[in-house]
Tab-separated table of C-alpha atoms in Angstrom:
chain	number	residue	atom	x	y	z
A	1	ALA	CA	107.401	100.686	98.527
A	2	ARG	CA	110.317	102.721	97.202
A	3	ILE	CA	108.415	105.987	97.358
A	4	ILE	CA	107.163	105.505	100.922
A	5	ALA	CA	110.669	104.344	101.909
A	6	LYS	CA	112.117	107.551	100.506
A	7	ALA	CA	109.589	109.611	102.453
A	8	LEU	CA	110.315	107.586	105.610
A	9	GLU	CA	114.033	108.227	105.211
A	10	GLU	CA	113.299	111.942	105.304
A	11	GLU	CA	111.300	111.549	108.532
A	12	LEU	CA	113.620	109.130	110.360
A	13	GLY	CA	116.956	110.385	109.108
A	14	GLU	CA	117.978	106.792	108.390
A	15	THR	CA	118.827	104.948	105.201
A	16	ILE	CA	116.163	102.441	104.183
A	17	ASN	CA	117.050	99.695	101.727
A	18	VAL	CA	114.187	98.251	99.692
A	19	VAL	CA	114.579	94.587	98.773
A	20	ASN	CA	112.289	92.849	96.276
A	21	ARG	CA	111.079	89.418	97.399
A	22	THR	CA	108.801	88.187	94.649
A	23	GLY	CA	107.166	84.828	94.083
A	24	GLY	CA	104.482	82.519	95.361
A	25	SER	CA	101.647	85.022	94.878
A	26	GLY	CA	103.095	87.105	97.700
A	27	VAL	CA	104.073	84.205	99.955
A	28	VAL	CA	107.838	84.735	99.598
A	29	GLY	CA	107.797	88.414	100.533
A	30	HIS	CA	105.337	88.116	103.385
A	31	THR	CA	107.209	85.122	104.805
A	32	ALA	CA	110.422	87.154	104.859
A	33	ILE	CA	108.650	89.854	106.865
A	34	ALA	CA	107.098	87.398	109.302
A	35	ARG	CA	110.434	85.668	109.973
A	36	ALA	CA	112.432	88.851	110.589
A	37	LYS	CA	113.496	89.979	114.058
A	38	PRO	CA	110.750	92.135	115.615
A	39	ASP	CA	113.199	94.947	116.382
A	40	GLY	CA	111.741	97.542	114.017
A	41	TYR	CA	114.629	97.420	111.561
A	42	THR	CA	112.949	95.076	109.091
A	43	LEU	CA	109.578	96.178	107.806
A	44	GLY	CA	107.533	95.260	104.770
A	45	LEU	CA	104.889	96.543	102.436
A	46	GLY	CA	102.031	94.255	103.344
A	47	THR	CA	99.387	93.754	100.681
A	48	VAL	CA	95.826	92.503	100.420
A	49	GLU	CA	97.215	89.028	99.696
A	50	ILE	CA	97.715	88.642	103.466
A	51	ASN	CA	93.966	88.106	103.646
A	52	MET	CA	93.871	85.705	100.711
A	53	MET	CA	96.918	83.423	100.534
A	54	HIS	CA	96.070	81.204	103.483
A	55	TRP	CA	92.506	80.612	102.291
A	56	GLN	CA	93.955	79.087	99.116
A	57	GLY	CA	96.315	76.853	101.067
A	58	LEU	CA	99.407	78.688	99.781
A	59	THR	CA	100.721	79.420	103.286
A	60	ASP	CA	99.783	79.236	106.958
A	61	LEU	CA	100.537	82.944	107.396
A	62	THR	CA	97.635	85.211	108.356
A	63	TYR	CA	97.303	88.826	109.470
A	64	GLU	CA	97.941	87.592	113.020
A	65	ASP	CA	101.573	86.859	112.108
A	66	PHE	CA	102.314	90.546	111.570
A	67	THR	CA	102.408	93.819	113.485
A	68	PRO	CA	100.453	96.550	111.672
A	69	ILE	CA	102.139	99.965	111.449
A	70	GLY	CA	99.774	101.841	109.143
A	71	GLN	CA	97.753	101.533	105.946
A	72	ILE	CA	98.849	103.880	103.166
A	73	ASN	CA	96.865	102.889	100.082
A	74	PHE	CA	93.538	101.582	98.831
A	75	ASP	CA	92.524	101.023	95.210
A	76	ALA	CA	88.892	100.106	94.744
A	77	ALA	CA	87.858	97.417	92.291
A	78	SER	CA	86.089	98.423	89.095
A	79	LEU	CA	84.326	96.627	86.251
A	80	SER	CA	85.050	97.512	82.630
A	81	VAL	CA	83.709	96.407	79.248
A	82	ALA	CA	84.922	96.942	75.709
A	83	GLU	CA	84.079	100.316	74.191
A	84	ASP	CA	81.739	98.723	71.635
A	85	ALA	CA	79.887	96.569	74.213
A	86	ASP	CA	76.097	96.896	74.306
A	87	TYR	CA	75.989	97.560	78.055
A	88	GLN	CA	75.533	101.229	78.819
A	89	ASP	CA	75.831	100.935	82.565
A	90	LEU	CA	76.465	98.414	85.318
A	91	ASP	CA	72.775	97.641	85.720
A	92	ASP	CA	72.621	96.558	82.063
A	93	LEU	CA	75.602	94.248	82.520
A	94	MET	CA	74.466	92.700	85.786
A	95	SER	CA	70.938	92.191	84.439
A	96	ALA	CA	72.380	90.308	81.476
A	97	VAL	CA	74.536	88.177	83.769
A	98	ARG	CA	71.534	87.394	85.957
A	99	GLU	CA	69.396	86.258	83.034
A	100	ALA	CA	72.062	84.138	81.370
A	101	PRO	CA	73.018	80.562	82.313
A	102	ALA	CA	76.033	80.190	84.573
A	103	GLY	CA	79.318	80.333	82.690
A	104	THR	CA	77.915	82.332	79.783
A	105	PHE	CA	79.967	85.379	80.644
A	106	ASN	CA	83.762	85.452	80.943
A	107	ALA	CA	85.816	87.871	83.005
A	108	SER	CA	89.492	88.462	83.657
A	109	GLY	CA	91.814	90.844	85.473
A	110	THR	CA	94.277	88.786	87.498
A	111	GLY	CA	95.205	85.227	88.345
A	112	LEU	CA	92.761	82.712	89.763
A	113	GLY	CA	91.909	83.767	93.310
A	114	GLY	CA	93.462	87.218	92.963
A	115	ILE	CA	91.884	90.306	94.481
A	116	TRP	CA	89.939	91.289	91.357
A	117	HIS	CA	88.552	87.757	91.002
A	118	VAL	CA	87.387	87.898	94.609
A	119	ALA	CA	85.963	91.387	94.089
A	120	LEU	CA	83.770	90.219	91.211
A	121	GLY	CA	82.630	87.186	93.196
A	122	GLY	CA	81.753	89.377	96.161
A	123	LEU	CA	79.706	91.743	94.007
A	124	LEU	CA	77.794	88.856	92.434
A	125	MET	CA	77.069	87.426	95.896
A	126	ASP	CA	75.831	90.790	97.116
A	127	LEU	CA	73.460	90.882	94.143
A	128	ASP	CA	72.084	87.456	95.146
A	129	MET	CA	73.841	85.602	92.355
A	130	PRO	CA	76.287	82.695	92.693
A	131	ALA	CA	79.828	83.953	93.250
A	132	ASP	CA	81.054	81.755	90.393
A	133	LYS	CA	78.317	82.557	87.891
A	134	VAL	CA	80.812	84.420	85.693
A	135	ASN	CA	83.646	82.254	84.386
A	136	TRP	CA	87.043	83.637	85.431
A	137	VAL	CA	89.844	83.570	82.858
A	138	PRO	CA	93.199	83.861	84.676
A	139	SER	CA	95.695	86.434	83.407
A	140	GLN	CA	99.165	87.618	84.349
A	141	GLY	CA	97.835	90.891	85.677
A	142	ALA	CA	95.540	93.668	84.547
A	143	ALA	CA	97.405	94.738	81.386
A	144	PRO	CA	96.948	91.481	79.429
A	145	ALA	CA	93.372	91.222	80.725
A	146	MET	CA	92.604	94.685	79.370
A	147	THR	CA	94.111	93.751	76.019
A	148	GLU	CA	91.972	90.626	75.951
A	149	LEU	CA	88.892	92.670	76.853
A	150	ALA	CA	89.468	95.171	74.061
A	151	ALA	CA	89.977	92.301	71.603
A	152	GLY	CA	86.685	90.674	72.599
A	153	GLY	CA	88.215	87.641	74.290
A	154	VAL	CA	86.337	88.278	77.552
A	155	ASP	CA	83.106	90.108	78.342
A	156	MET	CA	84.348	92.159	81.306
A	157	ALA	CA	87.451	92.910	83.305
A	158	ALA	CA	87.767	93.567	87.020
A	159	THR	CA	90.762	95.749	87.895
A	160	SER	CA	91.593	98.942	89.700
A	161	LEU	CA	90.871	102.091	87.725
A	162	PRO	CA	94.553	103.129	87.557
A	163	GLU	CA	95.290	99.796	85.897
A	164	ALA	CA	92.551	100.481	83.329
A	165	ARG	CA	93.578	104.081	82.697
A	166	SER	CA	95.597	103.567	79.504
A	167	MET	CA	92.835	101.594	77.791
A	168	ILE	CA	90.176	104.041	78.979
A	169	ASP	CA	92.194	107.001	77.703
A	170	ALA	CA	92.726	105.198	74.400
A	171	GLY	CA	88.958	104.785	74.015
A	172	ARG	CA	89.156	101.002	73.867
A	173	VAL	CA	87.313	100.169	77.106
A	174	ARG	CA	84.703	101.759	79.343
A	175	SER	CA	84.589	101.392	83.098
A	176	LEU	CA	80.991	100.924	84.210
A	177	GLY	CA	81.394	101.230	87.969
A	178	VAL	CA	83.758	101.358	90.906
A	179	MET	CA	83.319	99.405	94.148
A	180	ALA	CA	83.891	102.430	96.374
A	181	GLU	CA	81.689	104.564	98.580
A	182	GLU	CA	82.251	107.618	96.377
A	183	PRO	CA	83.568	108.239	92.839
A	184	LEU	CA	87.351	108.523	92.759
A	185	GLU	CA	88.847	111.992	92.359
A	186	SER	CA	91.081	110.718	89.552
A	187	PHE	CA	88.099	109.169	87.728
A	188	PRO	CA	85.105	111.413	88.499
A	189	ASP	CA	83.095	110.136	85.502
A	190	VAL	CA	83.030	106.539	86.732
A	191	PRO	CA	79.964	106.081	88.985
A	192	THR	CA	79.874	103.887	92.064
A	193	VAL	CA	78.291	100.449	92.097
A	194	ALA	CA	75.778	101.568	94.733
A	195	SER	CA	74.487	104.375	92.504
A	196	GLN	CA	73.488	101.887	89.806
A	197	VAL	CA	72.480	98.558	91.334
A	198	ASP	CA	71.067	97.289	94.610
A	199	SER	CA	74.443	96.716	96.240
A	200	ASP	CA	76.678	98.727	98.530
A	201	PHE	CA	79.513	96.210	98.170
A	202	THR	CA	82.931	97.841	98.320
A	203	THR	CA	86.335	96.233	98.125
A	204	GLY	CA	89.735	96.619	96.568
A	205	ALA	CA	93.468	96.192	96.941
A	206	TRP	CA	95.258	97.742	99.886
A	207	ARG	CA	98.846	98.242	100.959
A	208	GLY	CA	100.319	99.087	104.316
A	209	VAL	CA	103.533	98.946	106.284
A	210	ILE	CA	103.848	95.966	108.603
A	211	GLY	CA	106.468	94.237	110.709
A	212	PRO	CA	106.896	90.822	112.301
A	213	GLN	CA	104.629	89.724	115.124
A	214	GLY	CA	105.686	90.772	118.621
A	215	MET	CA	107.118	94.245	118.054
A	216	ASP	CA	107.464	96.469	121.108
A	217	ASP	CA	104.676	99.031	121.496
A	218	ALA	CA	107.134	101.916	121.803
A	219	ILE	CA	108.819	100.955	118.522
A	220	VAL	CA	105.446	100.660	116.783
A	221	GLU	CA	104.427	104.090	118.078
A	222	THR	CA	107.623	105.688	116.760
A	223	LEU	CA	107.301	104.066	113.355
A	224	GLU	CA	103.578	104.791	113.120
A	225	SER	CA	104.169	108.494	113.753
A	226	ALA	CA	106.971	108.687	111.185
A	227	LEU	CA	104.921	106.727	108.652
A	228	HIS	CA	101.958	109.058	109.082
A	229	ASP	CA	104.203	112.043	108.351
A	230	ALA	CA	105.703	110.206	105.364
A	231	TYR	CA	102.195	109.402	104.110
A	232	ARG	CA	101.250	113.088	104.245
A	233	SER	CA	104.480	114.226	102.606
A	234	GLU	CA	104.651	115.870	99.193
A	235	THR	CA	106.991	113.071	98.111
A	236	TYR	CA	104.368	110.378	98.626
A	237	GLN	CA	101.165	112.267	97.880
A	238	SER	CA	102.390	113.769	94.599
A	239	PHE	CA	103.599	110.378	93.363
A	240	MET	CA	100.304	108.673	94.179
A	241	GLU	CA	98.283	111.464	92.584
A	242	LYS	CA	100.392	111.387	89.424
A	243	GLN	CA	99.976	107.630	89.092
A	244	GLY	CA	96.270	107.758	89.927
A	245	TYR	CA	96.589	105.443	92.923
A	246	GLY	CA	94.314	105.818	95.920
A	247	VAL	CA	95.623	107.062	99.241
A	248	GLN	CA	94.054	105.988	102.512
A	249	TRP	CA	95.443	106.179	106.019
A	250	ARG	CA	94.657	103.877	108.909
A	251	ASP	CA	96.754	103.936	112.048
A	252	ALA	CA	98.188	100.768	113.558
A	253	GLN	CA	95.109	99.839	115.578
A	254	ALA	CA	92.593	100.628	112.840
A	255	PHE	CA	94.741	98.854	110.255
A	256	GLY	CA	94.856	95.724	112.391
A	257	THR	CA	91.073	95.748	112.789
A	258	TYR	CA	90.615	96.282	109.068
A	259	MET	CA	92.825	93.312	108.224
A	260	GLU	CA	90.865	91.121	110.617
A	261	GLU	CA	87.508	92.127	109.134
A	262	SER	CA	88.762	91.819	105.547
A	263	ASP	CA	90.165	88.364	106.236
A	264	ALA	CA	86.767	87.051	107.310
A	265	ALA	CA	84.976	88.692	104.372
A	266	PHE	CA	87.419	87.337	101.804
A	267	GLY	CA	87.176	83.889	103.332
A	268	ASP	CA	83.402	83.842	102.828
A	269	ILE	CA	83.737	84.918	99.188
A	270	MET	CA	86.553	82.509	98.359
A	271	LYS	CA	84.619	79.625	99.873
A	272	ALA	CA	81.628	80.535	97.720
A	273	ILE	CA	83.765	80.686	94.583
A	274	GLY	CA	85.310	77.356	95.455
A	275	LEU	CA	88.832	78.674	95.932
A	276	ALA	CA	89.260	78.081	99.666
A	277	LYS	CA	91.073	74.925	100.673
């Protein structure tokens, strides 16, 4: 948020103050955005949780309560195992999961109902297995989950590849596959899911700039244009490349459509896992 705000300042010639609103699995921050005046002066960094919070009964807010400006990021989900695990590729791991009784395998990567939990459930569903066949062990983010994976506390971890980078570089874990259409430029040695198993399932975490519902079209157009330039700027692109995060642009209309489609897909998965209220 701070990096894209800095790039936006350069495009708009205006000072942009970034305010952290944490808590409630994203509910607090997204509520602050939704309740702001739709005058274009209060924007937010909307996250994938928009498509997840309401399914869990955490809030009544949905993507329809916001005005999309543009998507600026996408980080595909990946599955990793400990370096000394017997599974050489994703097909080995998924075959073992399929043959074992439900609950035999444990996975972690985020809290219960987080994006990486949903990603694993969606992949299992797409492989004609129950979405909850692998037991999910909640964690306070990817870092402790990776530590637990390396220590043998869980059998696999679902995270983004940037979140797994330090453990991969240290030789303590191996990423078996990424849920993207193509291998990531930052991780060219990690093959896609589709290249290994009978599934073209893709998903991940996304971020984009949003405003409250009901913003004027002319304001949205101005902000969308400035955001696109900020997205393409050296300031933003170099930061994202250095950190290993994925960049993806969708304009306001395409971003809105994407949120709508993602909301329905996540709802189906979360119902199958038993997380939807």
